Amino acid sequence: MLDDFLTRAGLAGLGLTLATGPLGSFVVWRRMAYFGDATAHAAILGVALSFGFGISVYAGTLAVALGMAVTVATLAGRGHAMDTTLGVLAHSALAFGLVAASFQSGLRVDLSAWLFGDILSVRRVDLVMVWGGALTVLALLVWRWQGLLTATVNEELAQAEGLNPKYERLALTIALALVVAVALKIVGALLISALLIIPAATARQFARNPESMAVGATFAGAASVLLGLAASLRFDTPAGPSIVAASTCLFAASLVMPRPKT
C-alpha cells in the first residue's frame, strides 16, 4: 500500500492534522498567527543550513524554528513590540534563507518545493518523521492541556493555581517549532500557518467548548487534506496550495451554515 505515492501523501497529511488541529486552536485563541508565520519563514533558513552542513532537513528546520520562537518570546518579554519584532525577524529569516539557498545550486532548483510544499514526494521515512512529530506534539498538548487552557484564558488565574504562564508559552513554542519542521515538506513554509489557522477558524463556528474545537479543527484539517489532494489529482494543481484552498472553501462554507444553539 505504501508503494503508492498518493497513499503516502494522504497518510502524511492526515498525520499532520493530528497536531495542527489542537495546536491551531491555541494559535487562534492566543492570536499567534503572525508568530506562526515567523517560525515558518525561519524554516527556509533551516533548510539552507541543513543542505550546507549536510545534516537532516528535519533537524535543521527544527533547530532554526525553535531558535526563532525562543528569540521572539525573549524579545517580547523584554518589552519589544510583538508585531514589530515578528515582522523584522520573519522577513529577515526568510531573506537570509533565500540568499543562503542561492549559493547551493541543488537547493536553488528545488526551492519552490520548500516554499509551497511537495506532499506528493513524501517517502516512507518522511511518514515516520511526520507521524512521530505529530504524535509527540499531540501528547505534549494533551499532557499540558489544562495548564495551557488556563494560561490562555487568564494568566493571573493560572498563577493563582500554581502554574507558570512562561512554561506554558514555552510548551506552545516547542510544539509550534516541531510542527513547522514536519509540515515543511507537506505544505511549505509559506502555507504552514494557513493549515494551522483556517481549520481552527472553521471549527470555531460550531464548537461548544475548547475540546470540541480542537477535535473539529482536526477533522476540518483532515477533510482539507483529502479534498485538496483530490483536487490536485483532478485538475493537476500544486498539492500544497490545493490543500489550503480546500481548507479556505470549508471555512467559507462554515460562515453560511447555521451555528448550533447553545
Short mmCIF file of C-alpha atoms in Angstrom, two decimals:
data_model
loop_
_atom_site.label_atom_id
_atom_site.label_comp_id
_atom_site.label_asym_id
_atom_site.label_seq_id
_atom_site.Cartn_x
_atom_site.Cartn_y
_atom_site.Cartn_z
CA MET A 1 0.00 0.00 0.00
CA LEU A 2 2.83 2.41 0.87
CA ASP A 3 4.25 1.98 -2.63
CA ASP A 4 1.57 4.34 -3.94
CA PHE A 5 2.69 7.98 -3.76
CA LEU A 6 -0.88 9.25 -3.32
CA THR A 7 -1.44 6.95 -0.34
CA ARG A 8 1.75 8.18 1.30
CA ALA A 9 0.68 11.77 0.65
CA GLY A 10 -2.71 11.17 2.24
CA LEU A 11 -1.21 9.46 5.28
CA ALA A 12 1.30 12.27 5.73
CA GLY A 13 -1.38 14.93 5.55
CA LEU A 14 -3.71 13.11 7.92
CA GLY A 15 -0.88 12.53 10.38
CA LEU A 16 -0.02 16.21 10.34
CA THR A 17 -3.60 17.25 11.14
CA LEU A 18 -3.41 15.35 14.43
CA ALA A 19 -1.08 18.11 15.60
CA THR A 20 -2.30 21.13 13.61
CA GLY A 21 -5.89 20.76 14.84
CA PRO A 22 -5.37 21.27 18.59
CA LEU A 23 -2.25 23.41 18.16
CA GLY A 24 -4.04 25.63 15.64
CA SER A 25 -6.80 26.15 18.17
CA PHE A 26 -4.30 27.61 20.62
CA VAL A 27 -2.81 29.73 17.84
CA VAL A 28 -6.28 31.20 17.19
CA TRP A 29 -7.13 31.65 20.89
CA ARG A 30 -3.83 33.36 21.64
CA ARG A 31 -3.79 35.35 18.38
CA MET A 32 -0.42 33.87 17.45
CA ALA A 33 -0.95 33.80 13.68
CA TYR A 34 1.98 36.09 12.95
CA PHE A 35 4.11 34.12 15.41
CA GLY A 36 3.44 31.01 13.34
CA ASP A 37 4.39 32.87 10.16
CA ALA A 38 7.69 33.99 11.64
CA THR A 39 8.56 30.47 12.76
CA ALA A 40 7.59 29.00 9.38
CA HIS A 41 9.59 31.58 7.41
CA ALA A 42 12.64 30.82 9.52
CA ALA A 43 12.38 27.21 8.39
CA ILE A 44 13.72 28.18 4.95
CA LEU A 45 16.93 29.31 6.61
CA GLY A 46 16.97 25.95 8.37
CA VAL A 47 16.66 24.15 5.03
CA ALA A 48 19.56 26.12 3.55
CA LEU A 49 21.77 25.47 6.57
CA SER A 50 20.85 21.78 6.54
CA PHE A 51 21.98 21.40 2.94
CA GLY A 52 25.10 23.48 3.59
CA PHE A 53 26.23 21.41 6.58
CA GLY A 54 24.94 18.07 5.27
CA ILE A 55 22.55 17.36 8.15
CA SER A 56 18.95 16.22 8.26
CA VAL A 57 16.50 18.82 6.96
CA TYR A 58 14.14 17.95 9.80
CA ALA A 59 16.86 18.59 12.38
CA GLY A 60 17.97 21.83 10.75
CA THR A 61 14.49 23.30 10.37
CA LEU A 62 13.54 22.28 13.90
CA ALA A 63 16.65 23.93 15.36
CA VAL A 64 16.15 27.20 13.45
CA ALA A 65 12.38 27.29 14.02
CA LEU A 66 12.88 26.69 17.73
CA GLY A 67 15.59 29.35 17.84
CA MET A 68 13.28 31.82 16.13
CA ALA A 69 10.41 31.07 18.51
CA VAL A 70 12.60 31.44 21.61
CA THR A 71 14.13 34.68 20.27
CA VAL A 72 10.70 36.20 19.63
CA ALA A 73 9.45 35.18 23.07
CA THR A 74 12.58 36.60 24.72
CA LEU A 75 12.40 39.95 22.91
CA ALA A 76 8.68 40.26 23.61
CA GLY A 77 9.35 39.56 27.28
CA ARG A 78 11.82 42.45 27.35
CA GLY A 79 9.20 44.93 26.23
CA HIS A 80 9.74 44.98 22.46
CA ALA A 81 6.56 45.39 20.41
CA MET A 82 5.47 41.91 19.37
CA ASP A 83 4.17 42.79 15.90
CA THR A 84 7.29 44.77 15.00
CA THR A 85 9.60 42.08 16.35
CA LEU A 86 7.79 39.37 14.41
CA GLY A 87 7.81 41.42 11.23
CA VAL A 88 11.53 42.11 11.40
CA LEU A 89 12.54 38.54 12.29
CA ALA A 90 10.14 36.78 9.92
CA HIS A 91 11.16 38.68 6.81
CA SER A 92 14.83 38.74 7.78
CA ALA A 93 14.96 34.98 8.31
CA LEU A 94 13.19 34.32 5.00
CA ALA A 95 15.51 36.70 3.15
CA PHE A 96 18.67 35.20 4.66
CA GLY A 97 17.32 31.73 3.92
CA LEU A 98 16.72 32.57 0.26
CA VAL A 99 20.16 34.19 -0.04
CA ALA A 100 21.83 31.18 1.56
CA ALA A 101 19.90 28.85 -0.74
CA SER A 102 21.09 30.77 -3.81
CA PHE A 103 24.65 29.63 -3.11
CA GLN A 104 23.61 25.97 -3.36
CA SER A 105 22.66 25.01 -6.91
CA GLY A 106 20.82 21.82 -5.98
CA LEU A 107 18.68 23.58 -3.42
CA ARG A 108 18.04 26.57 -5.67
CA VAL A 109 16.32 24.38 -8.25
CA ASP A 110 14.17 22.67 -5.63
CA LEU A 111 13.36 25.74 -3.52
CA SER A 112 9.72 26.01 -4.62
CA ALA A 113 9.06 22.61 -3.02
CA TRP A 114 10.13 24.01 0.37
CA LEU A 115 8.17 27.22 -0.09
CA PHE A 116 4.90 25.65 -1.25
CA GLY A 117 5.30 22.02 -0.22
CA ASP A 118 5.69 18.80 -2.16
CA ILE A 119 3.48 16.31 -0.37
CA LEU A 120 3.40 14.00 -3.39
CA SER A 121 7.12 13.29 -2.96
CA VAL A 122 6.77 12.08 0.64
CA ARG A 123 8.77 8.91 1.30
CA ARG A 124 8.30 6.23 3.93
CA VAL A 125 10.96 7.80 6.14
CA ASP A 126 9.06 11.10 5.89
CA LEU A 127 5.92 9.34 7.09
CA VAL A 128 7.79 8.18 10.17
CA MET A 129 9.00 11.72 10.86
CA VAL A 130 5.59 13.31 10.27
CA TRP A 131 3.64 10.84 12.38
CA GLY A 132 6.32 10.75 15.07
CA GLY A 133 6.45 14.54 15.27
CA ALA A 134 2.66 14.93 15.16
CA LEU A 135 2.07 12.35 17.89
CA THR A 136 4.78 13.98 20.03
CA VAL A 137 3.06 17.37 19.70
CA LEU A 138 -0.33 15.81 20.38
CA ALA A 139 1.00 14.08 23.50
CA LEU A 140 2.55 17.35 24.71
CA LEU A 141 -0.72 19.24 24.23
CA VAL A 142 -2.78 16.55 25.94
CA TRP A 143 -0.33 16.46 28.86
CA ARG A 144 -0.35 20.26 29.30
CA TRP A 145 -3.93 20.83 28.10
CA GLN A 146 -5.48 22.20 31.28
CA GLY A 147 -2.48 24.37 32.10
CA LEU A 148 -2.29 25.73 28.56
CA LEU A 149 -6.01 26.44 28.55
CA THR A 150 -5.94 28.21 31.91
CA ALA A 151 -2.94 30.34 30.92
CA THR A 152 -4.65 31.21 27.65
CA VAL A 153 -7.84 32.36 29.36
CA ASN A 154 -6.23 34.27 32.23
CA GLU A 155 -2.55 34.31 33.17
CA GLU A 156 -3.29 35.69 36.64
CA LEU A 157 -5.69 32.82 37.28
CA ALA A 158 -3.02 30.39 36.08
CA GLN A 159 -0.52 31.86 38.55
CA ALA A 160 -3.09 31.62 41.34
CA GLU A 161 -3.42 27.91 40.56
CA GLY A 162 0.32 27.45 40.85
CA LEU A 163 1.05 27.44 37.11
CA ASN A 164 3.82 29.37 35.39
CA PRO A 165 2.47 31.03 32.21
CA LYS A 166 6.02 31.26 30.83
CA TYR A 167 6.35 27.48 30.90
CA GLU A 168 3.01 27.12 29.13
CA ARG A 169 4.14 29.54 26.42
CA LEU A 170 7.38 27.58 26.11
CA ALA A 171 5.39 24.36 25.60
CA LEU A 172 3.46 26.00 22.76
CA THR A 173 6.70 27.36 21.32
CA ILE A 174 8.27 23.90 21.22
CA ALA A 175 5.11 22.38 19.75
CA LEU A 176 4.92 25.04 17.04
CA ALA A 177 8.57 24.61 16.06
CA LEU A 178 8.13 20.85 15.82
CA VAL A 179 5.02 21.19 13.66
CA VAL A 180 6.82 23.59 11.34
CA ALA A 181 9.67 21.11 10.93
CA VAL A 182 7.40 18.20 10.00
CA ALA A 183 4.94 20.26 7.93
CA LEU A 184 7.53 21.96 5.74
CA LYS A 185 7.59 19.25 3.09
CA ILE A 186 3.81 18.88 3.06
CA VAL A 187 2.50 22.43 2.66
CA GLY A 188 5.68 24.50 2.54
CA ALA A 189 6.93 27.42 4.61
CA LEU A 190 4.51 29.94 3.11
CA LEU A 191 1.39 27.87 3.82
CA ILE A 192 2.06 26.27 7.21
CA SER A 193 0.26 28.98 9.16
CA ALA A 194 -2.77 28.62 6.90
CA LEU A 195 -3.09 24.93 7.78
CA LEU A 196 -2.87 25.84 11.46
CA ILE A 197 -5.33 28.73 11.41
CA ILE A 198 -8.02 28.03 8.81
CA PRO A 199 -9.27 24.63 10.10
CA ALA A 200 -9.31 26.01 13.64
CA ALA A 201 -11.29 29.04 12.47
CA THR A 202 -13.71 26.70 10.70
CA ALA A 203 -14.21 24.56 13.79
CA ARG A 204 -14.72 27.65 15.92
CA GLN A 205 -18.01 28.32 14.14
CA PHE A 206 -19.55 25.18 15.64
CA ALA A 207 -17.56 24.47 18.80
CA ARG A 208 -19.34 24.35 22.16
CA ASN A 209 -16.15 24.12 24.22
CA PRO A 210 -12.36 24.17 23.70
CA GLU A 211 -12.09 20.41 23.36
CA SER A 212 -14.75 20.21 20.66
CA MET A 213 -12.99 22.99 18.75
CA ALA A 214 -9.67 21.12 18.85
CA VAL A 215 -11.33 17.92 17.62
CA GLY A 216 -13.31 19.82 15.00
CA ALA A 217 -10.16 21.54 13.75
CA THR A 218 -8.50 18.15 13.34
CA PHE A 219 -11.39 16.84 11.26
CA ALA A 220 -11.53 20.07 9.22
CA GLY A 221 -7.82 19.75 8.54
CA ALA A 222 -8.18 16.10 7.54
CA ALA A 223 -11.02 16.95 5.17
CA SER A 224 -8.91 19.74 3.67
CA VAL A 225 -6.05 17.33 3.02
CA LEU A 226 -8.24 14.76 1.29
CA LEU A 227 -10.18 17.32 -0.74
CA GLY A 228 -7.02 19.16 -1.68
CA LEU A 229 -5.28 16.00 -2.86
CA ALA A 230 -8.36 15.00 -4.85
CA ALA A 231 -8.47 18.45 -6.49
CA SER A 232 -4.74 18.30 -7.21
CA LEU A 233 -5.15 14.92 -8.90
CA ARG A 234 -8.23 16.02 -10.85
CA PHE A 235 -7.05 19.44 -12.03
CA ASP A 236 -3.26 18.92 -11.97
CA THR A 237 -2.71 21.76 -9.49
CA PRO A 238 0.04 22.04 -6.82
CA ALA A 239 -0.91 19.81 -3.89
CA GLY A 240 0.09 22.11 -1.01
CA PRO A 241 -1.80 25.18 -2.23
CA SER A 242 -4.73 22.95 -3.21
CA ILE A 243 -4.98 21.71 0.39
CA VAL A 244 -5.04 25.26 1.71
CA ALA A 245 -7.57 26.28 -0.96
CA ALA A 246 -9.82 23.40 0.08
CA SER A 247 -9.48 24.48 3.70
CA THR A 248 -10.50 28.00 2.72
CA CYS A 249 -13.58 26.68 0.91
CA LEU A 250 -14.59 24.75 4.03
CA PHE A 251 -14.18 27.90 6.10
CA ALA A 252 -16.30 29.89 3.66
CA ALA A 253 -18.99 27.22 3.81
CA SER A 254 -18.93 27.31 7.60
CA LEU A 255 -19.74 31.01 7.56
CA VAL A 256 -23.12 30.45 5.91
CA MET A 257 -24.07 27.33 7.82
CA PRO A 258 -26.30 27.75 10.89
CA ARG A 259 -24.44 27.61 14.19
CA PRO A 260 -25.55 25.10 16.84
CA LYS A 261 -27.76 26.52 19.56
CA THR A 262 -26.08 26.93 22.93
#
